[in-house]
Each structure stands twice: as structure tokens, then as C-alpha cells.
Short mmCIF file of C-alpha atoms and ligand atoms in Angstrom, two decimals:
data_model
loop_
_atom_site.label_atom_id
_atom_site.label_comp_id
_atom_site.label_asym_id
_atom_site.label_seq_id
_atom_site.Cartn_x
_atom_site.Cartn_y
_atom_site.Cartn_z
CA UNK A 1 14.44 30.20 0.54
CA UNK A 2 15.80 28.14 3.61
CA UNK A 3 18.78 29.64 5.59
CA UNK A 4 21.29 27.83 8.02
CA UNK A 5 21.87 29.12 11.33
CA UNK A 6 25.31 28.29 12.51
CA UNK A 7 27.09 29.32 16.00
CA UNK A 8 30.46 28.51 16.62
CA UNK A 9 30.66 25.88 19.72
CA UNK A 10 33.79 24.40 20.07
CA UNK A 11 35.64 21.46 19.05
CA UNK A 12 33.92 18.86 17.15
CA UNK A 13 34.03 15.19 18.08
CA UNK A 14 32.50 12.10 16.07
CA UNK A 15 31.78 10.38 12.57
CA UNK A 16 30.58 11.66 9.31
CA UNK A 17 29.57 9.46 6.72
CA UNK A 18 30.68 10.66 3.21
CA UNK A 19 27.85 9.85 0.55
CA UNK A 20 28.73 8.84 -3.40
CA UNK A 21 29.96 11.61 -5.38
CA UNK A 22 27.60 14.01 -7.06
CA UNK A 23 30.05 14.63 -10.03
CA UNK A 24 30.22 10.78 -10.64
CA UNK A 25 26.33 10.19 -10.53
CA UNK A 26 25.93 13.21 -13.16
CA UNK A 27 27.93 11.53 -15.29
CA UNK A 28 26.57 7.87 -14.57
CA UNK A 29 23.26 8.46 -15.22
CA UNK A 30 23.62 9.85 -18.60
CA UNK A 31 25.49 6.89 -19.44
CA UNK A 32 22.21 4.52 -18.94
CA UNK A 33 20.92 6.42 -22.85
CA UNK A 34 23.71 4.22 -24.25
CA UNK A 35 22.38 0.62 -23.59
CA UNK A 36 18.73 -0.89 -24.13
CA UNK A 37 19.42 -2.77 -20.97
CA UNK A 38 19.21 -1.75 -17.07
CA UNK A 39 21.86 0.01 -15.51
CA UNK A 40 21.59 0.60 -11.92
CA UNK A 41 23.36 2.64 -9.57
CA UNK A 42 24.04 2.45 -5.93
CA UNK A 43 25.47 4.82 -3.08
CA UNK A 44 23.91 7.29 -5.13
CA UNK A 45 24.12 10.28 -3.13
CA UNK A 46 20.64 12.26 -2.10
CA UNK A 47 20.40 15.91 -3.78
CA UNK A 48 18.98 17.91 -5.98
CA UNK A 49 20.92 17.88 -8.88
CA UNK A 50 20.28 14.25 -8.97
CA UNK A 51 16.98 14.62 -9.11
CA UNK A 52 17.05 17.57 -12.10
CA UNK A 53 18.97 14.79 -13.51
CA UNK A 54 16.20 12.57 -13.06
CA UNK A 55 13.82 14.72 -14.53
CA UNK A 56 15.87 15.16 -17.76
CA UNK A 57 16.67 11.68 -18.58
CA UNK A 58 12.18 10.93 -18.00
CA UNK A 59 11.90 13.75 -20.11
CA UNK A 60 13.75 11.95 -22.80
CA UNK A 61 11.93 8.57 -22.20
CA UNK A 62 14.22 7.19 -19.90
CA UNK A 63 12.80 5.43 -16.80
CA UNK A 64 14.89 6.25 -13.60
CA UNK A 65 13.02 4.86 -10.53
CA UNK A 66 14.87 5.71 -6.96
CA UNK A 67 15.12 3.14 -4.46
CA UNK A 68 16.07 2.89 -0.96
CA UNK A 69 15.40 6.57 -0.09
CA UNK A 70 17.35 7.99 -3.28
CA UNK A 71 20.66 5.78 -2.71
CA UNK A 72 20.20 3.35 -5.63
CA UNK A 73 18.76 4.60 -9.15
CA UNK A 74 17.10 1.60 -11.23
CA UNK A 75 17.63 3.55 -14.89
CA UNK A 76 16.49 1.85 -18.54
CA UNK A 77 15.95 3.93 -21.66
CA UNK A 78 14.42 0.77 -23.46
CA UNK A 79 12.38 3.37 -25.80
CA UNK A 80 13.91 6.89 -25.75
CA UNK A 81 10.70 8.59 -27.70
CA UNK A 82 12.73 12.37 -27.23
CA UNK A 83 15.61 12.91 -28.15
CA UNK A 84 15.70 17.10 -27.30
CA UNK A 85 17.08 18.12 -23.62
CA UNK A 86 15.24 21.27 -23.13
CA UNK A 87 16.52 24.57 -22.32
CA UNK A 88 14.34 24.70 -18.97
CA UNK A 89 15.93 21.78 -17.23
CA UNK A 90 19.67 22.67 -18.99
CA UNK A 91 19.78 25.85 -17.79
CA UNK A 92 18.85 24.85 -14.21
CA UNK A 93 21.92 22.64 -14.23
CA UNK A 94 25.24 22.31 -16.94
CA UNK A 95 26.05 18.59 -16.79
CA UNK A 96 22.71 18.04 -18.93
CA UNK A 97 24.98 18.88 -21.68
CA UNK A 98 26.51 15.34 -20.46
CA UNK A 99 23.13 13.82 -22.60
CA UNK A 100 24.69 14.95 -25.77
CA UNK A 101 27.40 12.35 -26.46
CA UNK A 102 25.30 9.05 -25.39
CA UNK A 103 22.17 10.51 -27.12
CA UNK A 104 23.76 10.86 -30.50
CA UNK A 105 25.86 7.90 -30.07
CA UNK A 106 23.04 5.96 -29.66
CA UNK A 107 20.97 7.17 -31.84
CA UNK A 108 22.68 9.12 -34.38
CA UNK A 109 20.67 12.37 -33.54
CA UNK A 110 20.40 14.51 -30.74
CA UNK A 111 19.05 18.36 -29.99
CA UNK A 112 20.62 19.44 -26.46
CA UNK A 113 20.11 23.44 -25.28
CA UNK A 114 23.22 25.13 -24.37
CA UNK A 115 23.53 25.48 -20.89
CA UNK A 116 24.36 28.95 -20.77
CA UNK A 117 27.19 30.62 -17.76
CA UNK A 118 26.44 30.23 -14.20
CA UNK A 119 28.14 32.30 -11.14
CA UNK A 120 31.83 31.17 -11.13
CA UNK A 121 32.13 31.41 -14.97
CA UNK A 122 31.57 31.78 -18.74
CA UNK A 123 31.46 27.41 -18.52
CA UNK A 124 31.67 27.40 -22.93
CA UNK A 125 30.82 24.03 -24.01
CA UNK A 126 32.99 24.32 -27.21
CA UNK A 127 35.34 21.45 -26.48
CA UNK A 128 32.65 18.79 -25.96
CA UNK A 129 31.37 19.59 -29.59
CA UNK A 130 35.05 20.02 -31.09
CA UNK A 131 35.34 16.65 -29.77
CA UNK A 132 32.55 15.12 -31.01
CA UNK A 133 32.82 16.80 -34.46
CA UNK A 134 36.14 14.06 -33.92
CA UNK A 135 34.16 11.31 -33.64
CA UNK A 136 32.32 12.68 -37.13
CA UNK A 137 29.45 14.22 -35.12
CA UNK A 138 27.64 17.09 -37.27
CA UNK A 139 26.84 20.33 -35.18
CA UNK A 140 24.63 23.22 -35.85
CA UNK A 141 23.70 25.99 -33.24
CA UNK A 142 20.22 26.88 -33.64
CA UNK A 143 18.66 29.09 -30.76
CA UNK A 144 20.40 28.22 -28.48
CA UNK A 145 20.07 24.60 -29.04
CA UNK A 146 22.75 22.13 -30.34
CA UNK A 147 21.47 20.57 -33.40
CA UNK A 148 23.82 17.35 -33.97
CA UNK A 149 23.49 14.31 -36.30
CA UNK A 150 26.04 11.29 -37.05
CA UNK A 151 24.44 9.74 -40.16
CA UNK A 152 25.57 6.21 -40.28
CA UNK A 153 26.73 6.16 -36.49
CA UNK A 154 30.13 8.46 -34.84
CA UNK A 155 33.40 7.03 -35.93
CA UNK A 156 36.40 6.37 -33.55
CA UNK A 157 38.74 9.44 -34.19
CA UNK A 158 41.87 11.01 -32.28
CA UNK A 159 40.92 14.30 -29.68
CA UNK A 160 43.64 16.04 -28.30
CA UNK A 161 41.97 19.04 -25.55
CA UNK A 162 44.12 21.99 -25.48
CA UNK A 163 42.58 22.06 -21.87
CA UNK A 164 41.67 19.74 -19.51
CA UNK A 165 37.92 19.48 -19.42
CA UNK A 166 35.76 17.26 -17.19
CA UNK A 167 32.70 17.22 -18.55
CA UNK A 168 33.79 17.29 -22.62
CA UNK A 169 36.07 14.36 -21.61
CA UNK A 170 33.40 12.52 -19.63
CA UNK A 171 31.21 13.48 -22.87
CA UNK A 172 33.58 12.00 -25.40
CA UNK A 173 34.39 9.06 -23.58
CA UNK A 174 30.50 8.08 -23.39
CA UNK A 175 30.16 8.84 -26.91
CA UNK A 176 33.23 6.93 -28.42
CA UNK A 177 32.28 3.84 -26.73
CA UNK A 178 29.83 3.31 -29.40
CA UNK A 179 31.67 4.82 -32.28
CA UNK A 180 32.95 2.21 -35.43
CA UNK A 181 36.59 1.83 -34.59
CA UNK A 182 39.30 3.60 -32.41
CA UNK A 183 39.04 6.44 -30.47
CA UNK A 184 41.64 8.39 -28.67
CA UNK A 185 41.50 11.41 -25.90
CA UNK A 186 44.57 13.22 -25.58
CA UNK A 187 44.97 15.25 -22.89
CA UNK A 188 42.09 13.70 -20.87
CA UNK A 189 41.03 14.93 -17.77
CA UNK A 190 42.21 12.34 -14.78
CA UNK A 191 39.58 12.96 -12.08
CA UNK A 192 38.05 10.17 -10.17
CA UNK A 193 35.05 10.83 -11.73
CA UNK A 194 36.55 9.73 -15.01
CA UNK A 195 37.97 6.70 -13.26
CA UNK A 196 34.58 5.65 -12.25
CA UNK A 197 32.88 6.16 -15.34
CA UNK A 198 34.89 3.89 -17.44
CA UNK A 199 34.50 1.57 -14.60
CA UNK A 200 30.75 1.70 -15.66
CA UNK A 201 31.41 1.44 -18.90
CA UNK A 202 33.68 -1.51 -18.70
CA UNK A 203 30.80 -3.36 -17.09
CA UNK A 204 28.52 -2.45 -19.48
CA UNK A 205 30.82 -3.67 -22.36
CA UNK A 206 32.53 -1.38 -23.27
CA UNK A 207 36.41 -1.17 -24.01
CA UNK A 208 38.47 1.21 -22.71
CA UNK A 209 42.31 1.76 -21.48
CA UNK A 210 44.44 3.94 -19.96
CA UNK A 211 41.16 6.28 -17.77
CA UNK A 212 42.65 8.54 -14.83
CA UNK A 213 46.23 8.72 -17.47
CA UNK A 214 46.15 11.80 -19.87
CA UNK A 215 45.40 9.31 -22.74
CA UNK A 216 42.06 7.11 -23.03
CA UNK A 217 42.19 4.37 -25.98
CA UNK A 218 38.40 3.27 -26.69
CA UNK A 219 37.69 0.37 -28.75
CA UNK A 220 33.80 1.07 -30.14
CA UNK A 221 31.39 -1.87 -29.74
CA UNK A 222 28.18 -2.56 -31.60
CA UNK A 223 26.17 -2.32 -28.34
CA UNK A 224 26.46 -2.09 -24.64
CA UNK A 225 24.72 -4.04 -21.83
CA UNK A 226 23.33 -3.38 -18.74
CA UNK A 227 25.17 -3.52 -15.42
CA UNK A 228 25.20 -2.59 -11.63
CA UNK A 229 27.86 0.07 -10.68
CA UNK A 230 28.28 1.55 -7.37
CA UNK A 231 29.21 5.27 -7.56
CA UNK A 232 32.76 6.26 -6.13
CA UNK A 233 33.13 8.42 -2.74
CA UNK A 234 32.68 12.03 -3.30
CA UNK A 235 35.66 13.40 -2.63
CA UNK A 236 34.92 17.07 -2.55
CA UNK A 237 32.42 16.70 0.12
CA UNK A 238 35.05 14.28 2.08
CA UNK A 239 37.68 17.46 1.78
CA UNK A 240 34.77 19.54 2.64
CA UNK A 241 34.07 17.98 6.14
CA UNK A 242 38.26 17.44 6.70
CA UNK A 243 38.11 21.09 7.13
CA UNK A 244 35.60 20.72 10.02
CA UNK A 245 37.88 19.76 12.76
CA UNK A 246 40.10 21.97 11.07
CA UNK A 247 38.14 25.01 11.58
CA UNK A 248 36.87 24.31 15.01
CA UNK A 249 39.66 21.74 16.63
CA UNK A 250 39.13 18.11 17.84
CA UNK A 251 38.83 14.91 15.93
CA UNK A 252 36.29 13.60 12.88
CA UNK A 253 36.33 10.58 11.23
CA UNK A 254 35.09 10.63 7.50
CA UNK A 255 33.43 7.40 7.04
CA UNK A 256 34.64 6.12 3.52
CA UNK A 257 37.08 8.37 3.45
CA UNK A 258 40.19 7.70 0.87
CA UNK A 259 43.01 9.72 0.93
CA UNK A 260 44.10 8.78 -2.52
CA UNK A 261 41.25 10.78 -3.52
CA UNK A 262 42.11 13.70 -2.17
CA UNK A 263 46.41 13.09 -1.73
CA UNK A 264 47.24 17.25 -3.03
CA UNK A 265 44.66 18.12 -0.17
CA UNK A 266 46.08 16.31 2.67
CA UNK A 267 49.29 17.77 1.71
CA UNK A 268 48.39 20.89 2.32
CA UNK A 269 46.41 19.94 5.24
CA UNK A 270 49.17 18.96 6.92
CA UNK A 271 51.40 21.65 6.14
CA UNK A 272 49.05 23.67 7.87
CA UNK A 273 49.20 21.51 10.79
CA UNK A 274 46.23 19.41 10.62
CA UNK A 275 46.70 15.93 11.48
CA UNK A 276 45.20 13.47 8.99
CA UNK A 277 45.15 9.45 10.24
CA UNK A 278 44.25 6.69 7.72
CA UNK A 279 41.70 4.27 9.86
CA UNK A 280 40.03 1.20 9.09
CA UNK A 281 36.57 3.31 8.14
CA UNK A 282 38.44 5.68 6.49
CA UNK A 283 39.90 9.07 7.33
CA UNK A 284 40.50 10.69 10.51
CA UNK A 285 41.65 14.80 11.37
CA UNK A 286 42.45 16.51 14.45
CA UNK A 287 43.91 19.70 15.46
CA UNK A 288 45.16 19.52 19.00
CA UNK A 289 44.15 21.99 20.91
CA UNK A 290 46.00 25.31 21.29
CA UNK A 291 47.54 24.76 18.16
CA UNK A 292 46.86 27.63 15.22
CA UNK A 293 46.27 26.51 11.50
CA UNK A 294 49.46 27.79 9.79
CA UNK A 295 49.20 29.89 6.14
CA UNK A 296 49.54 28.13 3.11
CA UNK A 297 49.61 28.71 -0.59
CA UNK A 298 47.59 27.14 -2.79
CA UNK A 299 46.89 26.79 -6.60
CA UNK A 300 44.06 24.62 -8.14
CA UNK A 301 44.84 22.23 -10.73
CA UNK A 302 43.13 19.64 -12.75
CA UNK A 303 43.00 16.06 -10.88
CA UNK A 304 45.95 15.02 -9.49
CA UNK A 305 46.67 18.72 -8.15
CA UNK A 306 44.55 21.01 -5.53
CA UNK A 307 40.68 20.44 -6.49
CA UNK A 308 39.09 24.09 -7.34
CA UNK A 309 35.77 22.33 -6.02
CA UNK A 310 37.57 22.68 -2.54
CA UNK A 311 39.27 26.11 -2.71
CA UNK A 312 36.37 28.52 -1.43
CA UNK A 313 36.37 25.98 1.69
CA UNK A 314 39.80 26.05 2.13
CA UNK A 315 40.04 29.72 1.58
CA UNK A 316 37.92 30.00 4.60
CA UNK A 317 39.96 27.89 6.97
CA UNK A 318 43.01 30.35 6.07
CA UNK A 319 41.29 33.54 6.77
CA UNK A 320 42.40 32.53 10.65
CA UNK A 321 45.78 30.98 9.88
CA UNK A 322 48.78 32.22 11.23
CA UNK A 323 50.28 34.18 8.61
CA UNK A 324 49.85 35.16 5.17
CA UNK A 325 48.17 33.06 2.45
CA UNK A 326 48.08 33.14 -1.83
CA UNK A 327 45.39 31.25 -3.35
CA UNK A 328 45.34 31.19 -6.75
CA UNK A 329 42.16 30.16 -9.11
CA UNK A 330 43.63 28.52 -12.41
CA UNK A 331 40.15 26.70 -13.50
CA UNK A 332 37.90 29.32 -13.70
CA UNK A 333 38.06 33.21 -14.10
CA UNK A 334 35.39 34.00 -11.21
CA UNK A 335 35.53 31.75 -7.73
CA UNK A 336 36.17 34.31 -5.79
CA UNK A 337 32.68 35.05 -4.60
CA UNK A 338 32.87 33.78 -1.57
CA UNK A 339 36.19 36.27 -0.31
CA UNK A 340 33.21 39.24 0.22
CA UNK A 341 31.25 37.49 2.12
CA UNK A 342 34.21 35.98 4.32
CA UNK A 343 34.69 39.71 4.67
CA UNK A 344 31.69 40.44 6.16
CA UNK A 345 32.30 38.43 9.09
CA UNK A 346 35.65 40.29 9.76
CA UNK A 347 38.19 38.01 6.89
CA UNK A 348 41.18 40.17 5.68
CA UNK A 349 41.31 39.18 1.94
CA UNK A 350 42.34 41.21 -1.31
CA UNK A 351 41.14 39.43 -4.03
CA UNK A 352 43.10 40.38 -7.83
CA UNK A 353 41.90 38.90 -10.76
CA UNK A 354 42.89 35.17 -10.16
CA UNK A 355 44.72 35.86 -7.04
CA UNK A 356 43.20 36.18 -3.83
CA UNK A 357 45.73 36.91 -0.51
CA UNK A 358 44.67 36.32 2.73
CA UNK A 359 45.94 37.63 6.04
CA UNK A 360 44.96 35.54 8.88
CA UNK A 361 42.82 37.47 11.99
CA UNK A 362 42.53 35.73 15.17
CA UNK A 363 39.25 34.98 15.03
CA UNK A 364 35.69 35.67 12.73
CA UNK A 365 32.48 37.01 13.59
CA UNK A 366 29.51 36.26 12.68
CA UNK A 367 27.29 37.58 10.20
CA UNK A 368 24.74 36.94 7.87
CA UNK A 369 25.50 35.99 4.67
CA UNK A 370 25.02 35.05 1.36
CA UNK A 371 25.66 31.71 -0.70
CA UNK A 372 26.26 32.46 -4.22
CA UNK A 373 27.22 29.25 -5.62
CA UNK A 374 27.52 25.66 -4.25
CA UNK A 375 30.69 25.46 -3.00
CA UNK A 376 30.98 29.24 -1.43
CA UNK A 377 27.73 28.12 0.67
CA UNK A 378 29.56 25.58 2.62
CA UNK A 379 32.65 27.74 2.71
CA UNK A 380 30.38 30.32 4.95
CA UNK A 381 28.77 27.73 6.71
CA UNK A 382 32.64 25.84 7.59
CA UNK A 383 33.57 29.59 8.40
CA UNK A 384 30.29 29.87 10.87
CA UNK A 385 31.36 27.01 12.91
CA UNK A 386 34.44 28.81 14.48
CA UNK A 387 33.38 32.09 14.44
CA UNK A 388 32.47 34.04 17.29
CA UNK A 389 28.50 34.51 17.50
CA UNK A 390 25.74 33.52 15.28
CA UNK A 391 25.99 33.23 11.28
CA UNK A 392 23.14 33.04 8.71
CA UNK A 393 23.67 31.78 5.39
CA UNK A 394 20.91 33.00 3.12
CA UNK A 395 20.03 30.84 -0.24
CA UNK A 396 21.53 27.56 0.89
CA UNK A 397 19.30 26.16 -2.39
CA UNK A 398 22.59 26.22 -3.36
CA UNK A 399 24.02 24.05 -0.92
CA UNK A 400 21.03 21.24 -1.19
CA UNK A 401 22.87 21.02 -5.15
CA UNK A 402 25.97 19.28 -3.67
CA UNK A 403 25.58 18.68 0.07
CA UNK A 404 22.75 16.22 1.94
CA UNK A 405 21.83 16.37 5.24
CA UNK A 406 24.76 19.54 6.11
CA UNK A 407 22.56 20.27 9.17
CA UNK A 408 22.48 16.71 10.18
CA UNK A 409 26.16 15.52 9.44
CA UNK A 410 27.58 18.60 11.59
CA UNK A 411 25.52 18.51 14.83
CA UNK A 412 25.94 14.91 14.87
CA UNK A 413 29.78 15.65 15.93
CA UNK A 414 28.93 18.85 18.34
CA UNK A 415 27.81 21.51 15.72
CA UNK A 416 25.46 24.38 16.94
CA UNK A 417 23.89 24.19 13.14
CA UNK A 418 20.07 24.28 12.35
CA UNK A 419 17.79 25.15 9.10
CA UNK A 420 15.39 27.86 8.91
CA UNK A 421 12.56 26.94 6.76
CA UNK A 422 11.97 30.46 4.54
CA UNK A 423 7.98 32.28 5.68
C1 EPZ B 1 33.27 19.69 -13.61
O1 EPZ B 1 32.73 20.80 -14.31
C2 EPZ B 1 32.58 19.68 -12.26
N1 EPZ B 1 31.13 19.52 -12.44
C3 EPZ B 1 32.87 20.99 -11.54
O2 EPZ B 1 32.27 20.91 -10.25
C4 EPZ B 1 34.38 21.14 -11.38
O3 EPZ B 1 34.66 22.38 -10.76
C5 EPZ B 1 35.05 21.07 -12.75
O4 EPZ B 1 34.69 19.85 -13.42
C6 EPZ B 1 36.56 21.14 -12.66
O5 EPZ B 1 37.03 20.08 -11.87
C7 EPZ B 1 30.64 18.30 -12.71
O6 EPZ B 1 31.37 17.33 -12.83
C8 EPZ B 1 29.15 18.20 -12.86
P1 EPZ B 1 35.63 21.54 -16.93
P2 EPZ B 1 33.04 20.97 -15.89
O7 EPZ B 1 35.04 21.25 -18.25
O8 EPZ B 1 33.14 19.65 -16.53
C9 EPZ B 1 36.77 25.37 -19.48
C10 EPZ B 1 30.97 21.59 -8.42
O9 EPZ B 1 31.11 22.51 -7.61
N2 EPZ B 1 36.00 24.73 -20.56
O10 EPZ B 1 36.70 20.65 -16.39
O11 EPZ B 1 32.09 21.96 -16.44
C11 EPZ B 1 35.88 25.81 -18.31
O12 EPZ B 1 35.33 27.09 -18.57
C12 EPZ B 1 31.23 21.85 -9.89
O13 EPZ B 1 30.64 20.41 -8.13
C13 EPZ B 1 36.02 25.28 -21.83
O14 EPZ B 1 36.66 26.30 -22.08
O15 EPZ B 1 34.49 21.65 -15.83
C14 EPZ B 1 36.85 25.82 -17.16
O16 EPZ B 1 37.56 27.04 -17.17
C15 EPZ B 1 31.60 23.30 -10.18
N3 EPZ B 1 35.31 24.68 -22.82
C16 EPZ B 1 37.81 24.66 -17.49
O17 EPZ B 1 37.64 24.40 -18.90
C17 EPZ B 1 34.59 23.53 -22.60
O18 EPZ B 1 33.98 23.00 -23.55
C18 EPZ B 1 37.52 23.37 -16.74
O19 EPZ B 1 36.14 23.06 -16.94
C19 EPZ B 1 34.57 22.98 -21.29
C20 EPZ B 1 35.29 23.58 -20.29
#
């Protein structure tokens, strides 16, 4: 397993280009089962999960052929001859479960393993079937496998989540689209990521009102097309490198950078002092030097509030503000993992169930350390780049999930970052 070496070196200075949005892609690509015709993808972003993504949809009959180095998939499922999404690819990554609603939509049959927990939580997939049993989906759990039918197609129904759920709203939406009649999601999630996906969907046919709202009217259709769709920014990776400059002082601009995507980040940004400058390429931040990153509270939310994708990173930033910080984790019951790590490298945090409070110390040291989930790996490595001395982050297979090129994107600007290949 590889490891990143990190040093802390100073201010940063320079331009980091911010790639198409991992969350959108895993979401796009699934949405190529619901049309006979082509359905290509650019500014897809380089990583790993895209390509377990790839694997599952050939595994299903699907062809997915990546051009241009990875950044445009050419996808057609012409002749799906499988229709089961096996437990061995699932379990290596959730949003497979994102196969279920196009399958059966398409079809009328799919068999889709449950992806099981991972490290930050439980992750139950019980609202994506609730709300396909809505659309007139039948469900059976067999070991560990989803078993669902829709004899005679889905029909459009009315959802209402009693939570706000990504993926079973990104799973529903997919799946109505093809359903006899009207559909309507209640309490739909609002992310981007939705945005883009209907965006899709709309040029494949489909029709839909009212995505990035709480309410999504869809309109089934008899069939969708095939279309060309470029995926949206990723906006967790453009907070993610916002927090560079932030850490280490000096100025970065995030090429493609929108702050509407990340507006309850750059809020609290800038109450902590950071300086964030729409430009014409997109999004720069400075700290001036001297100046200390003040404490700030913050609580994650569902899409428009504080993303939970960027609260380990931001966590890390605060563990050297001036002052006393509350962060609290509303999305999911264990994203804390990274606090004992920050720890090690001299972080005063006490973490209590969904509340973690951190006291800012002058500076941190460096230490190795371990990534335990994607976002937490970046966290250490963001945290590495200001400390005092030499960090390792261990497992960064992790990191490779969400983030291409780290190494490269950082010491382009003035990082002291390199990657240890594993003996
Ligand atoms: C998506 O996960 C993202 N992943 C996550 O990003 C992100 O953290 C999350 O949305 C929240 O924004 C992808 O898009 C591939 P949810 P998802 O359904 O769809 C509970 C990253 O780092 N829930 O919105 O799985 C769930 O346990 C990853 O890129 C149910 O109870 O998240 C959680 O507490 C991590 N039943 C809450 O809802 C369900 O059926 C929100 O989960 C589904 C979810």
C-alpha cells in the first residue's frame, strides 16, 4: 500500500485545476442502463471508483470505453445479457446500489447485492427500495442480494423521504424516468449532483422539474435516447484544495472553481479569515501572512448547508485556529475518525458522540498516520502541509477513491509532497 510523504514548507503559490465530480460520474454512468443508445461523458474525473464503476456496468453487458486518458467515458448497454451486480464489486464500493433503479426500470428485473457498512457508517439502503416499492417495484432480500421485479414496467408514484438521501434520490429519479405516468420525490435531496443528473436525463429525453428544490415532478417516457453530458465540477475536492492556502498561507487559484457550489463553505471560510476572490478561471484564497485562522463552528447539512464530505478537512484546518471550535456530524453517526489521528500529530480534540470540540494549538507536528476513509486521508495530508516536520499517511488507497493526481496538484503550487510506492 502506497503512502504520501508530506513536509510542511511554507506558503503555497499557484493554480489547481479542479477535475469533474466523482459523486456526479457515479451517478452518470449508471444512468447509460436506461437507454439503448450512447451516452457519453466528458470531464470525467480519473480515479478508482470510476473505474470499479466501469467494471460493474461491463459486468452487466454494458460497454464503457475511456477516452482521452480517462476524461471522457463512451458508455452503451445496447444488449445488457446480466442483469445481477455482484456482491464482489458492491461491496468494494456503495453507489453500485445506484444500478438498481435504471436496471429494473429498464428491464423490469434486477438482482443487486447489498452493499453492506463501510468506515463512517451503518450506510442502510432501505430508502432506495421504500422508494422504489413507490414506483410498484417488488423487493425480496435473498442473501444478501436484492431480488426486485416490476412486472409490466414501474409506475409513476408519490415518495416522500423522511431523510434526505443522495443516493436513494439519485436512484429514484433514474428509475421514475421510465415509469408509466407521474412520479413525485418529496423531500429530495438538492445536491449538485442531483442537479447534474437530471441535466443528463433531460438530454436523454427525459422529463423532469423542479431538481436541486425539495420536490422533483417526473413525467415517465416510453424510452430515452442517447446524449453527450459533461459532468459538473466536483465541489468537494474544490473545498478540499480552498483549505490549502488556508492551512499553509499564500494564494491558490482553483481552476473551475464555482462558489455557488460550495456558498455554506465560503461562509465559513471567511469567517475564519480566509479570503476567497471570484476570478475569471474560477476561485481564488489567500491568507495574508501573519494572520491566524480564527475558530469556527460548524454543523453539516444536506446540500445547501455545510457538506459532511468536507468536514474531516475542515476539522483539520481548525485544530490551529485561534480559539475554540464545535463541529458537529448530523449525516452520519461515525466521521470522526480522522480527530485520533489529528491527535497524533499534537491536535487538541474531544470527540462526543456527534460532537467533536477542538482547541486550537499553535502549530502540528508531524507524524505518521493513518487514512481510514477517503475524506480523513486528505484531511491528514491538508494537516501535513503546515505542520512542523515530516508526515506519512499510510493507506492513501483510500485517497486514489476520490482524489487524482494529490501529489501532483500540491507541489505544483510549492508543496513538499511525494508518494511512496509500498515494497
Ligand atoms: C452520498 O452518499 C455521497 N456518495 C457521499 O460521499 C456523501 O457523504 C453523502 O451522499 C451525503 O452527502 C456518493 O454520492 C457516491 P445519503 P449516500 O444517502 O448517497 C442515511 C464521499 O466521501 N440513509 O445522502 O450514500 C445514511 O446512513 C462520500 O464522496 C439511510 O438511512 O448518502 C446517512 O446517514 C461519502 N437509508 C444519510 O441517510 C438509505 O437508504 C445520508 O446518506 C440511504 C441513506
Amino acid at each position: 500500500m502506497d503512502s504520501i510523504l508530506v513536509t510542511g514548507n511554507g506558503p503555497l503559490n499557484g493554480q489547481i485545476p479542479i477535475a469533474g465530480a466523482k459523486n456526479a460520474c457515479l451517478t452518470l454512468m449508471p444512468a447509460t442502463l436506461l437507454s439503448e443508445e450512447p451516452l457519453t461523458l466528458t470531464n470525467a474525473p480519473r480515479l478508482s471508483d470510476i473505474r470499479t464503476m466501469t467494471a460493474l456496468l461491463q459486468s452487466l453487458g454494458a460497454e464503457v470505453t475511456s477516452l482521452q486518458g480517462g476524461k471522457v467515458l463512451a458508455m452503451s448497454s445496447h444488449d445488457l445479457n446480466n442483469h445481477k451486480a455482484d456482491y464482489e464489486i458492491v461491496r468494494k464500493m456503495r453507489a453500485s446500489i445506484l444500478v438498481l433503479g435504471p436496471m429494473l426500470a429498464r428491464d423490469g428485473h434486477a438482482v443487486v447485492s447489498l452493499p453492506g457498512g463501510c468506515a463512517i457508517g451503518a450506510r442502510p439502503v432501505d430508502l432506495h427500495l421504500k422508494a422504489l416499492e413507490a414506483l410498484g417495484a417488488e423487493l425480496e432480500l435473498k442473501e444478501g442480494y436484492v431480488h426486485a421485479k416490476a412486472p409490466g414496467g414501474l409506475k409513476g408514484g408519490t415518495f416522500e423521504f423522511p431523510i434526505v438521501s443522495v443516493g436513494a434520490t439519485e436512484n429514484a429519479l433514474m428509475a421514475a424516468t421510465l415509469a408509466k405516468g407521474t412520479t413525485v420525490l418529496k423531500n429530495a435531496a438538492r445536491e449538485p449532483e442531483i442537479v447534474d443528473l437530471a441535466q443528463c436525463l433531460r438530454r436523454m429525453g427525459a422529463q423532469i422539474d423542479g431538481e436541486g428544490t425539495s420536490t422533483i415532478t417526473i413525467q415517465g417516457v416510453d424510452r430515452l435516447g442517447g446524449a453527450t453530458h459533461p459532468v459538473v465540477t466536483d465541489r468537494i475536492e474544490l473545498g478540499t484544495y480552498m483549505l490549502a492556502p488556508a492551512f499553509c498561507g499564500g494564494r491558490v487559484e482553483l481552476l473551475g472553481g464555482k462558489r455557488s457550489l460550495v456558498e455554506a463553505f465560503c461562509q465559513k471560510l471567511e469567517q475564519a479569515g480566509i479570503a476567497i476572490e471570484e476570478t475569471e478561471a474560477g476561485l481564488a484564497v489567500s491568507r495574508a501572512a501573519g494572520t491566524r485562522v480564527q475558530a469556527v463552528d460548524v454543523t453539516t447539512e444536506p446540500f445547501p448547508g455545510f457538506p459532511t464530505d468536507l468536514q474531516a478537512q475542515m476539522m483539520a484546518l481548525l485544530c490551529t485556529a485561534e480559539g475554540t471550535s464545535v463541529l458537529e456530524e448530523k449525516i452520519f453517526e461515525n466521521r470522526f475518525m480522522h480527530a485520533p489521528e489529528l491527535i497524533r500529530m499534537g491536535a487538541n480534540i474531544d470527540v462526543h458522540g456527534g460532537h467533536a470540540t477542538v482547541h486550537g494549538v499553535d502549530r502540528l507536528k508531524g507524524a505518521p498516520v493513518m487514512a481510514t476513509d477517503l475524506r480523513a486521508s486528505v484531511s491528514l495530508i491538508l494537516a501535513g502541509l503546515a505542520a512542523e516536520g515530516e508526515t506519512v499517511v499510510s493507506r492513501v488507497y483510500h485517497l486514489d477513491r476520490g482524489y487524482e493526481r494529490v501529489e501532483e496538484k500540491l507541489s505544483a503550487c510549492g508543496a513538499k509532497i511525494e508518494r511512496v510506492a509500498s515494497t
